[in-house]
Coordinates of C-alpha atoms in Angstrom, one line a residue:
M1 CA 9.3 85.6 -34.9
K2 CA 10.3 82.5 -36.8
F3 CA 12.8 80.0 -35.5
M4 CA 14.2 76.8 -36.8
I5 CA 14.9 74.0 -34.4
V6 CA 17.6 71.9 -36.0
G7 CA 18.0 68.2 -34.9
K8 CA 21.6 67.0 -35.3
A9 CA 22.5 63.8 -37.1
S10 CA 23.9 60.8 -35.2
P11 CA 25.7 57.7 -36.4
E12 CA 22.3 56.0 -36.4
T13 CA 20.6 58.6 -38.6
E14 CA 23.6 58.7 -40.9
A15 CA 23.4 54.9 -41.2
G16 CA 19.7 55.3 -42.3
E17 CA 18.4 53.4 -39.2
L18 CA 14.8 54.1 -38.6
P19 CA 13.8 55.3 -35.1
S20 CA 12.0 53.1 -32.6
Q21 CA 8.2 53.1 -32.7
E22 CA 8.3 54.7 -29.2
L23 CA 10.4 57.7 -30.6
V24 CA 8.2 58.0 -33.6
D25 CA 5.1 58.1 -31.4
N26 CA 6.8 60.7 -29.1
M27 CA 7.7 62.9 -32.1
H28 CA 4.2 62.7 -33.4
A29 CA 2.9 63.8 -30.0
Y30 CA 5.4 66.6 -29.9
N31 CA 4.5 67.8 -33.5
E32 CA 0.8 67.6 -32.5
S33 CA 1.4 69.8 -29.5
L34 CA 3.2 72.4 -31.7
A35 CA 0.3 72.3 -34.2
K36 CA -2.3 72.5 -31.4
A37 CA -0.5 75.6 -30.0
G38 CA -0.6 77.1 -33.5
V39 CA 3.2 77.6 -33.7
L40 CA 4.2 74.8 -36.2
L41 CA 5.0 76.0 -39.7
A42 CA 6.9 72.9 -40.9
A43 CA 8.6 69.8 -39.6
E44 CA 10.7 67.4 -41.6
G45 CA 13.2 64.6 -41.2
L46 CA 16.1 64.3 -43.6
Y47 CA 17.6 61.4 -45.3
P48 CA 21.3 60.5 -44.5
S49 CA 24.0 62.6 -46.1
S50 CA 24.8 59.7 -48.3
Q51 CA 21.8 60.8 -50.3
G52 CA 22.8 64.4 -50.4
A53 CA 25.3 66.7 -51.9
Q54 CA 27.3 69.8 -51.0
I55 CA 28.1 72.7 -53.3
A56 CA 31.6 74.1 -52.8
Y57 CA 32.8 77.4 -54.4
S58 CA 36.4 78.2 -55.3
G59 CA 37.5 80.9 -57.6
G60 CA 33.9 81.8 -58.5
K61 CA 33.2 78.2 -59.7
A62 CA 30.9 75.7 -58.1
S63 CA 31.7 72.0 -57.7
V64 CA 29.4 69.2 -56.4
I65 CA 30.6 67.0 -53.6
D66 CA 28.4 63.8 -53.2
G67 CA 27.7 62.5 -49.7
P68 CA 28.2 60.8 -47.3
F69 CA 30.0 63.4 -45.3
A70 CA 32.5 62.6 -42.6
E71 CA 31.4 64.4 -39.5
A72 CA 27.9 63.2 -38.4
K73 CA 28.0 65.7 -35.5
E74 CA 28.1 68.6 -38.0
L75 CA 25.1 67.3 -40.0
I76 CA 21.4 67.7 -39.4
A77 CA 18.8 65.0 -39.3
G78 CA 15.7 67.1 -39.4
F79 CA 14.1 70.4 -38.4
W80 CA 11.0 72.2 -37.1
L81 CA 10.1 75.7 -38.3
I82 CA 8.0 77.5 -35.7
Q83 CA 6.5 80.9 -35.3
V84 CA 6.6 82.2 -31.7
K85 CA 6.7 85.5 -29.8
S86 CA 10.2 85.3 -28.5
R87 CA 13.6 83.5 -28.5
E88 CA 12.7 82.2 -25.0
E89 CA 9.5 80.6 -26.3
A90 CA 11.4 79.0 -29.1
I91 CA 13.9 77.5 -26.6
E92 CA 11.0 76.3 -24.4
W93 CA 9.6 74.4 -27.4
A94 CA 13.1 73.0 -28.2
L95 CA 13.5 71.8 -24.7
R96 CA 10.4 69.6 -25.2
V97 CA 11.8 67.7 -28.2
P98 CA 11.8 64.0 -27.4
V99 CA 15.4 62.9 -27.0
P100 CA 16.3 59.4 -28.5
P101 CA 18.2 57.1 -26.2
G102 CA 22.0 57.3 -26.6
H103 CA 22.0 60.8 -28.0
D104 CA 24.0 62.4 -25.2
G105 CA 26.1 65.3 -26.4
I106 CA 24.3 65.5 -29.8
G107 CA 21.7 68.2 -29.0
L108 CA 19.7 70.7 -31.0
D109 CA 20.3 74.2 -32.5
V110 CA 17.7 77.0 -32.3
W111 CA 18.2 79.6 -35.0
R112 CA 16.1 82.7 -35.6
V113 CA 14.9 82.8 -39.2
F114 CA 15.4 86.1 -41.0
D115 CA 12.1 87.5 -42.4
A116 CA 11.5 90.4 -44.7
S117 CA 9.2 91.8 -42.0
D118 CA 12.3 92.2 -39.8
V119 CA 13.6 94.9 -42.2
P120 CA 12.5 98.4 -41.4
D121 CA 10.1 99.8 -44.1
D122 CA 12.4 102.7 -44.9
S123 CA 15.5 100.5 -45.5
M124 CA 14.0 98.5 -48.4
P125 CA 12.8 100.0 -51.6
A126 CA 9.0 99.8 -52.1
E127 CA 9.4 97.7 -55.3
E128 CA 11.6 95.2 -53.6
R129 CA 9.3 94.9 -50.6
E130 CA 6.3 94.4 -52.9
R131 CA 8.2 91.7 -54.9
E132 CA 9.1 89.9 -51.7
E133 CA 5.5 90.0 -50.4
A134 CA 4.2 88.8 -53.8
L135 CA 6.6 85.9 -53.8
R136 CA 5.7 84.9 -50.2
E137 CA 2.0 85.0 -51.1
R138 CA 2.5 82.8 -54.1
L139 CA 4.5 80.3 -52.1
G140 CA 1.8 80.2 -49.5
A141 CA -0.8 79.6 -52.1
D142 CA 1.3 76.9 -53.8
Q143 CA 1.8 75.1 -50.5
S144 CA -1.9 75.3 -49.5
Q145 CA -2.9 73.8 -52.9
G146 CA -0.3 71.0 -52.7
H147 CA 1.7 72.4 -55.6
P148 CA 4.4 69.9 -56.5
D149 CA 7.1 72.6 -56.8
A150 CA 6.3 74.2 -53.4

């Protein structure tokens, strides 16, 4: 099972403040422990919402809203994508994330990631399943080769 651990934004991350060296070291150690356990698929920090955009839809038309966005507590600052055996194991890993000082009440989210393998074989047409598998294989190959579009 794949899970995404989502780190929430804070006023500091939204201001673009870099974390302390101690927190950076703790995050590196945490990421190393995930990698050593063989469960880490990806881990990335995000720039503040001032460098992002949201796409809103109304009446079938899209409009772009440039950041920054008002509610830091509703934004994310980074994520980990892990592959584990259960929801409980994902939560155990999330509980080990180093918590920056002053982040009381900010927290993390743990979300299960939907995967094509979660769909029963008989509920998806064979052509669609093959197309999905081919795309995933191509994406895996692009990432392992450092493809710039991956």
